[in-house]
Every structure is written in structure tokens, then in C-alpha cells.
Amino acid sequence: MKFVDEFRDIELVRNLSAKIHEITTKEWTIMEICGGQTHCIMRYNLEEFLPEKIRLVHGPGCPVCVTPLEIIDKAVRIAQREDVIFTSFGDMLRVPGSEKDLMSVKAGGGDVRILYSPLDAIKIAEDNPDKKVVFFAIGFETTAPANAMAVKEASRRGLKNFSILSSHVLVPPAMEVILSSEQNRIEGFLAAGHVCTVMGYEEYIPIAGKYRIPIVVTGFEPVDILKGICHVVMQLEEGRYEVENAYGRVVSREGNLAARKLLKDVYDVTDMKWRGIGNIPLSGFRLASKYGEFNAEQIFDVGDIVQQESPLCIAGEVLQGLKKPGDCSAFGRECKPEHPLGAPMVSSEGACSAYYRFKKTEGMET
Amino acid sequence: MDFQLNCPIPISEYPVITMAHGSGGVLSHQLIDKMFRPAFSNEQLDAGHDGAVLASGSGEMAFTTDSFVVKPIFFPGGNIGDLAVNGTVNDLACCGATPEYLSVGMILEEGLPMEDLWKIVLSMKEAAGKAGVSIVTGDTKVVDHGSGDQIFINTSGLGRVREGVRIDPSSCRPGDVIILSGYIGDHGVAIMSAREGLEFETGIESDSAPLNGLVDAILDASTGISVLRDPTRGGVATTLNEISRSSGVGMVLDEKAIPVRKEVQGACEILGLDPLYIANEGKLLVIVPESEAGRVLEAMQNHSMGTHAAIIGKLTGDHPSVVRMTTSIGSGRIIDMLTGEQLPRIC
């Protein structure tokens, strides 16, 4: 298939692998930010192509994984209401809240629907004027423009029965949290290609300088990821710390200007809680006050919900690259994809789920 | 397909199913006498008894049942009716049996358009004809509006096991070869493309079809077949895991050898799904000793249902009960069973 096969080409993979072997002289720890990259690394077992000196750790870039527990609980409470049609991207349905997930709300009779585009929720709202239609708007900078577009469109059409439960997070502040931790071992980043498609990569330049760390904008296919790793290793070996773009076929320096303008209009930057990590200043979007009528948290009575995480789950450390999924005592035992304790076991992009599916470690129950 | 040109709907006074159609009274009889019996007509059904009386013979019988609750009930390439016939026919065929008789139990929801029911009945008739099976007994119930989802169909089937055939995963051995009869994922993607909230345009049609003819061709070519399975829900990956676990033998698949249409691959790329886990309704997995693989593959490729058949992997003693795959870029990884439903990813 065009635009896919050429980036899964065995010869290109072998050449990049050989090049990385050739230039690597020291041990390096590199983090891929995005869950889509983690998924590809596992799916193609890309570590097979890397020298043992290169250690990959998996970053916080799985939107399902970092959405805070209390937002899930708020979603569950709203979705249980008889007057609500609750719409969501597919993989949010199995994310465990503190008592139940959205899948069980659906099983219990709640009207919970999986959508592929937030604009479909607008159509559902128009078709069901007697119901309140809520879209679960989560994700990084990547999904934010489409969700913003839905709000804008609802406003344009004068819809009174549409709202979003929004929990948008931003990549650069999370990178800074990881880098400023005393335990940090990350020496280079593969930046999330699709986030940069929207935002461009200028905002990473100060981070690379401040923390003296190479950041390479990287795509999601095997060839893309090996190319990104190759660029990071080259910088590390040469003592450089720059922002480079290894995903030029999609990403430009300034990103998608129309999308950025839309984000600026619809959202304000705000402090945000990350599941497993905690509060990070100025790390998320919230709906701007002029769009308050579309904010589900204002429409429904959910302000009292505040939640803590399962004590067994080490998702926070996994998401910051401090530990690998196999280091968790619950991994593959109390915590499996069919009954996840923490969010990284839920989404196929979550590090724990990816490990479970593709790597199974010894001692795991099957 | 437009059935109505040749087959006008036989019940015109009721545009939709009502509770009275399940009452056992006049309207129930009208449904049976005007719709089901003429469509499925055969000696046993026409006798009108409470059950079908079938001639018995020597040898072993295979017996299976399956219920169909697909949504939407009409999808590109088929509907719940042909699916219900083909599903049970295929389960019998995978036992090495020649499917002969089916029962049909229908649970209809009040309000189901009569025209939809008629389309479904006609496609069941056509599918049964293609597979060479007779629908010899049946039952109909009607539930209140809201208590069902338009129509649920259960089919059970009886078939005669071919003499000398013993389909038994425990006879799998390292070195045996895995053959797949054609493109995977067509059915699941066709259903998804028609499902509310995920609608997308695609030329992909469900592969719903009877496999008994293909199975006959395979069994004519070789007596050494240890496994015949149709990889329905959970797809090829799940079915192979089941076989691997029940036989205790490991498997290695070759990703490049697995036939996937580019439209299906494209839809999967966009939705974040893996074709290995997507349902098929007219595909067959065959496990056969290496010495007979060439003959079986050729027999399959010469049959219209197996034109794109390919060897996709083999059995190994290296990692018992674990399925692994050599990826398209030459690395290796585990192929696990599907957990829950495959859910479209966020981004």
C-alpha cells in the first residue's frame, strides 16, 4: 500500500539498523514520546534492530493513559444519565474509572456510542434534540483541533444540546517534568510526529537548549522510527543537542497554522492533572470561557468528583520512563488487558498493553 | 441483488411484524405458510410436523449450533440471513462433515419491516441452495419493540462426517504447514463500514460464503488434514491461538504471506485495527503435514473459494502453545489472543 509499504521496507530498515550500529559507541537512553511510536516499536519488535547499548523507554504520549481518573469518573456519571447520549473514541470505553468503565455503563443500559470523529457527535445532537449529547474530548495537541472544530461548529449551528467533556494535555510541559526529575535518565527524545504536525517544532528548541538534549521529530512507521533514533544517536555521539525534523514529509517548522489559530480561539492553556504523574502547570487546554455553554463540566453536576489512583499500579513511573512495565509486580498478574489496573494496560498504545501483547515476560500468567 | 423483481413479498397487508405474528394464531400461520415454508420448501419441512424426521445412515454425524445477532442486519455483501446459513454450514464443514440439514430459529422484534424479513428469508434460501443444505425445521418468536434488535437468528445443523476423515488438532505436529484460503478481514471491515459512527466508503464486501465445497476439494486431495477452521470472530490470530493452545504446538507465521486486500489494510491503518484480529465469514485455515501441503494448496487454488489461498506459516516445536510471527521487516513478535473487542484508536 502506497505511503505505508515504503516505510516498512526491509532493505531500508536493514540499512538504518547497520548505520545505527556503526555510529553507536556509548550507552544511550532514548524516549519515544508518543504511544503510536511505542505501538510500532512493539509491533515490529524494533529493538531487534538496535545495538544493545541503545535503551528505549516509553513516554507519556498515550492520551488514554494520562487522562486522569477523575475525568473518567465524571464521564461515567454523565454517561449514566438517562437524558444523555455519551460519545467517545473507542479505546476510552475500557479505561477503568475508580468504580467502573464506560463499557459497563453501556452494558447497564447507558447510551454510549463509539465515534471516529467528534463532528459525528454534532450530527447525533441534531438528530436527537430531546437528548444531551456529550463528546469525550481527550488527547494531545493532535486531537485537539478536531474537537475544537466540533465546538466551533456546534456554536455556529446554535446547538443547545451538545457539549464536550474535555481533558486535553500538551507534550512540551510533560517533557520538562521528565527532564527536571532528579531520577531522569533520558538522554534523547523522539518527539511525537503527529503532535508536531499540528504545533510545528519551534516550541522544542528552548527545551533542547535548556536541558542540552537532542529532540528529533519522528514518525510512526519502522523506517521513520529507526531514522529518528539514528538522528538522536548521531547528535549524542557528536555532543550536539538540537531539534531536528526526521518526519519532513508531514511536519513543518510552524505546523498547521489554521489548526493552531483554532486552538487559540477555542481553548485556554491551563494547569492539568495527568494520570500517574500528577499536576503539571500549564500542561493542558480548557475550553475558553466564551464557549462555556459547551463545557460538560459546567452543564452537569460533577464538580465533587476527586479521585486517587490504585496503589499497586506504577503507571506514573512507566509513563515517565523511570520503570518498564515488566518492573511492576502487578504486570500480567493482577493487571492484564482484560482487567486493567492502570490505563497503560488499556489502550493498544499504552506501554503496558504493548508489552503484554507483543513481548510477554517470563513468570507472567497466561 | 434485487429479489423483489422475481419474488414479490407474499404478505402485503402487514408492513411490519406485530406481536400477533408470534401468537401462534392466524398471523403466525400466515407467516409460516406464506413466507417460510414456500421459501425453504422440502419434503421434511412440508410435512408440517413439530420436528423433522430424518433418515439415519451409518457412520458419524456432526452437529452444531450458532446464533446471529449482527448489527447492522444488512451490510455490503450480505445480510444476517445468508450469514446464519453459511456460519452453521461452515462449522459443519470444518468438522469434516457434509452439511445436510439446518434448523432455523428466528427471534423477531415487533416493528421489523416485513420487507426486510422477506429479503432475509430469500437470502437464506439462496445460501442454503448454494451450500446444498435443507432447512427442515424452524421456530419463530416475536418480542416487544425494544426487547430485541430487529432480528436474531439461530441455526443448528446436522452433517455426515466423511468416511475416514478425522479432524483433530491434537494430531498437529511441528513442521506441519498452515494454509489460509484467501484475503482476511473482509467481513469485519464491511460490517464496520456500515456501522453508525464509523461509516466510511469502501468497496469491500463481506466474504460470507459456504465453505463445504472447498472443504470437499481439500479432503479429496489429502487424508492427512489435522485442522480445518473458519476464523470468524477474533480473526485468524485468535483461531490460530486456540489451535496452538489446544494442540500444545507452537506456530510461526510469515506476515508477508498473509493475504490482505489493500482496501482492508487501508481501513485498518486508519482505524488502528489489525486485520489478523478481524472477523471472516468465508475463509478457511487448514493445517496439513508438509508432504501434502503442495497438493492441498493446489486443490484449494483450483477451487473458486480458494483462488488466493497461500501458505502463511508452519508449526514448530520451539515455543509450545505460542504463536509468533516474522514481521514484514524480518523481526519476530508474539501474536496473542484478542482481548475484548478491538476498539478503534484515538489517533
XYZ file of C-alpha atoms in Angstrom, chain B residues 75-77 182-193 200 202-208 231 259-265 267-268 275-276 278-283 308:
42
model
C -24.258 -4.893 5.164
C -22.179 -4.737 1.983
C -22.028 -8.243 0.539
C -7.775 -16.168 0.874
C -7.980 -12.490 1.841
C -8.645 -11.798 5.522
C -10.691 -9.129 7.259
C -13.287 -8.514 4.517
C -16.324 -9.325 6.649
C -15.329 -7.311 9.701
C -14.370 -4.252 7.663
C -17.592 -4.457 5.597
C -19.646 -4.517 8.813
C -17.669 -1.664 10.345
C -18.010 0.453 7.224
C -16.841 5.132 5.648
C -15.317 1.273 0.796
C -15.790 -1.223 -1.975
C -15.202 -4.062 0.481
C -17.950 -6.652 0.732
C -18.414 -9.345 3.344
C -16.901 -12.689 2.365
C -19.914 -14.576 3.777
C -11.522 -17.884 11.504
C -3.296 -12.167 2.020
C -4.913 -8.821 2.912
C -6.691 -6.648 0.368
C -5.249 -3.182 0.177
C -8.668 -1.642 0.917
C -8.882 -3.685 4.129
C -5.336 -2.798 5.059
C -9.234 0.814 6.594
C -7.273 -0.934 9.340
C -6.568 -7.426 10.119
C -5.304 -10.538 11.894
C -10.853 -9.084 12.204
C -13.732 -11.481 11.554
C -14.085 -13.522 8.390
C -17.172 -15.453 7.288
C -15.929 -17.385 4.283
C -12.289 -18.201 4.947
C -5.951 -16.688 -3.297
